[in-house]
Coordinates of C-alpha atoms in Angstrom, one line a residue:
M5 CA 83.5 132.0 103.7
L6 CA 85.3 130.1 101.1
N7 CA 87.2 127.2 102.9
L8 CA 90.3 126.3 100.7
E9 CA 92.4 124.8 103.5
H10 CA 92.7 121.4 102.3
M11 CA 92.2 122.1 98.6
D12 CA 94.9 121.5 95.6
Y13 CA 93.9 125.2 94.0
N14 CA 95.4 128.1 92.3
L15 CA 93.5 131.3 93.3
T16 CA 94.1 134.7 91.2
W17 CA 92.5 138.2 91.6
Y18 CA 91.4 140.4 88.9
K19 CA 89.5 143.7 88.7
T20 CA 86.8 143.1 86.7
G21 CA 87.3 143.9 83.1
N22 CA 90.8 143.7 83.2
Q23 CA 92.4 140.5 81.4
T24 CA 95.9 141.0 83.6
S25 CA 95.6 139.3 87.1
V26 CA 96.8 141.6 90.0
S27 CA 100.4 141.8 91.0
K28 CA 102.0 139.7 93.6
D29 CA 104.8 141.8 93.7
Q30 CA 104.6 143.2 97.3
H31 CA 106.4 146.4 96.4
S32 CA 103.0 147.2 94.5
R33 CA 100.5 149.6 95.8
I34 CA 97.9 146.7 94.9
Y35 CA 99.1 143.2 95.2
Q36 CA 97.8 139.8 96.0
Y37 CA 99.5 138.0 98.8
K38 CA 98.2 134.3 99.6
N39 CA 94.3 134.4 98.8
F40 CA 94.0 138.1 100.0
I41 CA 94.5 141.2 97.7
W42 CA 95.9 144.0 99.4
F43 CA 95.5 147.8 98.7
L44 CA 98.6 149.8 100.5
P45 CA 96.9 152.4 100.4
A46 CA 93.5 152.4 99.0
T47 CA 92.5 155.4 96.7
L48 CA 88.9 156.3 95.4
E49 CA 89.6 154.8 92.0
D50 CA 90.5 151.4 93.5
S51 CA 86.4 151.4 94.1
G52 CA 84.6 148.6 91.6
S53 CA 84.2 145.1 91.1
Y54 CA 86.9 142.4 91.7
E55 CA 87.0 138.7 90.9
C56 CA 88.6 136.0 92.5
V57 CA 89.0 132.8 90.0
V58 CA 89.5 129.4 91.8
R59 CA 91.2 126.6 89.9
N60 CA 91.7 123.1 90.7
L61 CA 92.4 120.2 88.5
T62 CA 88.6 119.6 87.8
S63 CA 87.2 122.8 87.8
C64 CA 87.2 126.8 87.8
S65 CA 85.0 129.0 89.5
K66 CA 84.5 132.9 90.1
I67 CA 83.5 134.7 92.8
Y68 CA 82.9 138.4 92.3
L69 CA 83.1 141.3 95.1
T70 CA 82.4 144.7 95.3
L71 CA 85.0 147.3 96.9
T72 CA 83.8 150.7 98.2
V73 CA 86.6 153.2 99.0
F74 CA 85.1 156.2 100.8
K75 CA 86.6 159.6 101.8
N76 CA 85.5 161.2 105.2
K77 CA 84.5 165.0 104.4
A78 CA 86.4 167.8 105.7
G79 CA 85.7 168.3 109.4
I80 CA 83.9 165.1 109.8
C81 CA 86.0 162.5 111.7
F82 CA 83.5 159.8 112.0
N83 CA 81.6 158.2 109.2
E84 CA 78.0 156.7 110.4
K85 CA 77.7 155.1 107.1
F86 CA 80.4 152.7 107.3
A87 CA 80.4 152.3 110.9
I88 CA 80.6 148.7 112.6
H89 CA 77.8 148.4 115.2
Q90 CA 78.8 146.7 118.5
K91 CA 76.9 146.2 121.7
I92 CA 77.7 146.1 125.4
L93 CA 75.9 145.5 128.7
T94 CA 76.6 147.7 132.0
A95 CA 79.1 145.4 133.8
L96 CA 82.3 145.6 135.5
S97 CA 84.3 145.6 132.3
P98 CA 82.8 145.1 129.0
K99 CA 85.1 145.8 126.0
I100 CA 84.9 147.2 122.7
V101 CA 86.7 145.1 119.8
C102 CA 88.9 147.2 117.3
P103 CA 87.9 144.6 114.5
Y104 CA 89.9 143.2 111.4
L105 CA 93.5 143.7 112.6
D106 CA 94.6 140.1 112.8
Y107 CA 95.8 140.0 109.0
F108 CA 97.9 143.0 109.7
R109 CA 99.5 141.5 112.8
D110 CA 103.0 140.1 112.6
Q111 CA 106.4 140.4 114.2
K112 CA 107.1 143.9 113.1
N113 CA 103.3 145.2 113.7
K114 CA 102.4 144.9 117.1
L115 CA 99.7 147.5 116.3
P116 CA 99.4 149.8 119.4
I117 CA 96.1 151.2 119.0
V118 CA 95.0 154.8 120.2
W119 CA 91.3 155.0 120.8
Y120 CA 88.5 158.0 120.6
K121 CA 85.0 159.0 121.7
D122 CA 83.1 161.4 119.8
C123 CA 86.3 162.3 118.0
K124 CA 87.9 163.3 121.3
L125 CA 91.1 161.2 122.5
I126 CA 90.0 159.1 125.2
E127 CA 91.9 159.7 128.7
D128 CA 89.5 158.8 131.2
K129 CA 91.3 156.1 133.2
R130 CA 88.0 154.0 133.3
F131 CA 88.9 153.1 130.0
L132 CA 92.0 150.6 129.5
S133 CA 93.4 149.9 125.5
S134 CA 94.5 146.1 125.6
H135 CA 95.3 144.4 122.3
N136 CA 92.4 144.7 120.1
Y137 CA 90.1 145.8 122.6
L138 CA 89.2 148.9 124.9
V139 CA 88.0 147.9 128.5
I140 CA 85.6 149.9 130.0
T141 CA 85.3 149.8 134.1
N142 CA 82.2 150.2 135.4
A143 CA 80.4 150.9 132.2
T144 CA 77.4 153.1 132.3
M145 CA 74.7 154.0 129.7
H146 CA 76.6 157.6 129.3
D147 CA 79.5 155.1 127.4
Q148 CA 77.1 154.8 124.7
G149 CA 78.5 156.7 121.4
N150 CA 80.7 156.8 118.4
Y151 CA 84.1 155.5 118.8
T152 CA 87.0 155.1 116.7
C153 CA 90.2 153.1 117.0
K154 CA 93.8 154.2 114.9
T155 CA 96.6 152.3 114.8
L156 CA 99.6 152.5 111.9
Y157 CA 100.8 149.3 110.0
N158 CA 104.4 149.2 108.6
H159 CA 105.4 147.7 105.1
K160 CA 108.0 148.1 103.1
G161 CA 109.5 151.0 104.7
K162 CA 106.0 153.1 104.6
Q163 CA 103.5 153.7 107.4
H164 CA 99.8 153.4 106.6
N165 CA 97.0 154.5 108.9
I166 CA 94.2 151.9 109.9
S167 CA 91.2 153.1 111.6
R168 CA 87.6 151.4 112.6
D169 CA 84.5 153.8 113.4
I170 CA 82.4 151.9 115.8
S171 CA 78.8 153.0 117.0
L172 CA 78.4 151.2 120.5
T173 CA 74.8 150.6 121.9
V174 CA 74.9 150.2 125.9
T175 CA 72.1 148.2 127.4
V176 CA 71.5 147.9 131.0
S177 CA 72.6 144.3 132.6
P178 CA 69.9 141.7 133.3
P179 CA 70.1 140.0 136.6
N180 CA 73.4 138.2 137.1
I181 CA 72.8 134.6 135.5
P182 CA 76.0 132.3 135.4
P183 CA 77.6 132.0 131.8
E184 CA 77.0 129.1 129.8
I185 CA 79.7 127.7 127.3
F186 CA 77.8 125.5 125.0
Y187 CA 81.0 124.7 122.9
P188 CA 83.5 123.4 123.3
R189 CA 81.5 120.4 125.2
N190 CA 84.7 118.3 126.8
N191 CA 85.4 116.6 123.4
S192 CA 88.6 115.7 121.5
V193 CA 89.3 116.3 117.6
E194 CA 92.3 114.4 115.6
V195 CA 94.1 116.5 113.6
E196 CA 97.5 116.3 111.3
V197 CA 100.7 117.5 112.1
G198 CA 101.0 120.9 109.8
S199 CA 97.4 121.5 109.3
R200 CA 95.4 124.6 110.3
V201 CA 93.1 124.5 113.6
I202 CA 90.5 126.6 114.1
V203 CA 88.3 126.5 117.4
D204 CA 85.5 128.6 118.3
C205 CA 84.3 129.3 122.1
N206 CA 80.6 130.0 122.2
V207 CA 79.3 131.5 125.4
L208 CA 75.6 133.0 126.5
G209 CA 75.5 135.2 129.7
A210 CA 75.2 138.4 131.4
E211 CA 79.2 138.9 130.5
A212 CA 79.4 136.5 128.0
C213 CA 82.4 138.6 126.2
Q214 CA 84.8 138.2 129.1
V215 CA 85.8 134.9 127.6
F216 CA 89.5 133.8 126.9
W217 CA 91.4 130.6 125.9
K218 CA 94.0 128.5 127.5
V219 CA 96.3 126.1 125.8
N220 CA 97.9 123.4 128.0
D221 CA 96.9 125.8 131.1
T222 CA 98.6 128.8 129.8
Y223 CA 96.6 132.0 128.8
I224 CA 96.9 132.9 125.0
D225 CA 98.4 136.3 124.2
L226 CA 99.6 137.7 121.0
N227 CA 102.8 136.0 120.6
Y228 CA 102.3 132.2 121.9
E229 CA 104.4 130.2 120.2
G230 CA 104.1 132.6 117.1
R231 CA 101.5 130.4 115.7
V232 CA 98.8 130.3 117.8
F233 CA 96.6 133.1 118.8
E234 CA 93.3 134.1 119.9
E235 CA 91.3 136.4 117.5
E236 CA 88.9 139.1 118.2
I237 CA 85.3 138.5 119.3
Y238 CA 83.7 138.5 115.8
E239 CA 80.2 138.0 116.4
E240 CA 78.2 139.3 119.5
E241 CA 74.5 139.9 120.0
I242 CA 72.0 140.6 122.7
S243 CA 69.5 137.5 122.9
F244 CA 65.8 138.1 123.5
E245 CA 66.6 137.3 126.9
G246 CA 68.8 139.9 127.3
R247 CA 71.8 137.7 127.7
L248 CA 75.0 138.2 125.7
F249 CA 76.2 135.9 122.8
C250 CA 79.6 136.0 121.3
K251 CA 82.3 133.8 120.0
V252 CA 86.0 133.8 120.6
R253 CA 88.3 132.0 117.9
L254 CA 91.3 130.2 118.8
N255 CA 93.5 130.1 115.6
I256 CA 96.5 127.7 115.3
S257 CA 98.1 128.5 112.1
E258 CA 100.4 125.2 111.8
F259 CA 99.7 122.3 114.4
Q260 CA 103.0 121.0 115.6
M261 CA 103.6 117.5 117.6
G262 CA 104.3 118.9 121.1
G263 CA 103.6 115.4 123.2
Y264 CA 100.8 113.4 122.3
M265 CA 97.9 116.2 122.8
M266 CA 97.0 119.5 123.2
L267 CA 94.5 120.3 125.9
M268 CA 92.7 123.7 125.2
S269 CA 90.4 125.3 127.4
C270 CA 87.6 127.9 126.9
I271 CA 87.7 130.2 130.2
Q272 CA 84.4 132.4 130.8
K273 CA 85.6 135.5 133.4
P274 CA 85.1 136.2 136.0
V275 CA 86.2 132.2 136.8
E276 CA 84.2 131.8 140.1
Q277 CA 80.8 132.1 138.1
V278 CA 81.9 129.2 136.1
R279 CA 80.9 125.6 137.4
T280 CA 83.2 124.0 134.9
T281 CA 85.4 124.7 132.2
P282 CA 84.9 123.2 129.0
W283 CA 87.9 121.9 126.9
I284 CA 88.6 120.3 123.9
T285 CA 91.8 118.1 123.3
L286 CA 93.8 117.8 120.0
F287 CA 95.0 114.6 119.2
Y288 CA 98.0 114.0 116.8
K289 CA 96.9 111.8 113.8
Y290 CA 99.5 109.6 112.5
C291 CA 100.1 109.2 109.0
P292 CA 102.1 106.4 108.0
K293 CA 104.5 106.9 105.1
S294 CA 103.8 104.8 101.9

């Protein structure tokens, strides 16, 4: 990941071979917004190589990326080649993630999600759609299979389809071992007002992915103050011990002065399995005027 948060830079996108940069007009089908290039909608002809040119006062760098746009064949509703692989354990309420939706979410787009298993609409009451997740009550090995999540994105008066194919592997839960939150470890971080803050909660346990953030003793939801949100679980894998490792990211787009400190707690549920609640405190960094 290219970290440009605190750099004075100019970033421009090009399709390789074109001298003209990608448009910044958001009414264009392909346009640049902030550091991202958007395709609304993407077409097969958009496949190819793209370059991101980053310039500052002293240097210029190029990053090359290859984009592949595919179209499902008639009668095929699941694309195994481009499916995202996820793993869960048989447990009380593991969850599947519909990934990479945060960039589409704003005040006008709440992104209600419809879920399918093996191309059939999920209607079983054991399955509950919540935010980016599909929670499975009393998961069994029979829940393994191919899942698809679908939603709509509204942009400039047009609706665009978004879908993700997920190949789910289910593993039998190991003996009930209390989860371990190994970051944060009750520490403090000094930040500047107006800066972006990202904090990861790293957990290892039999049901590690039942992880949530609290800010000042309030659970984060999708609309917490509009600038603080909890991102999807973006990394999870079953370790050699049979325990599940995952991360949940707390993203504060703009830190504001709301008192001298902001106490953030990482919560592993069910809470009764947690002996301590690791926390991290954000302190206001005073910057005197010159």
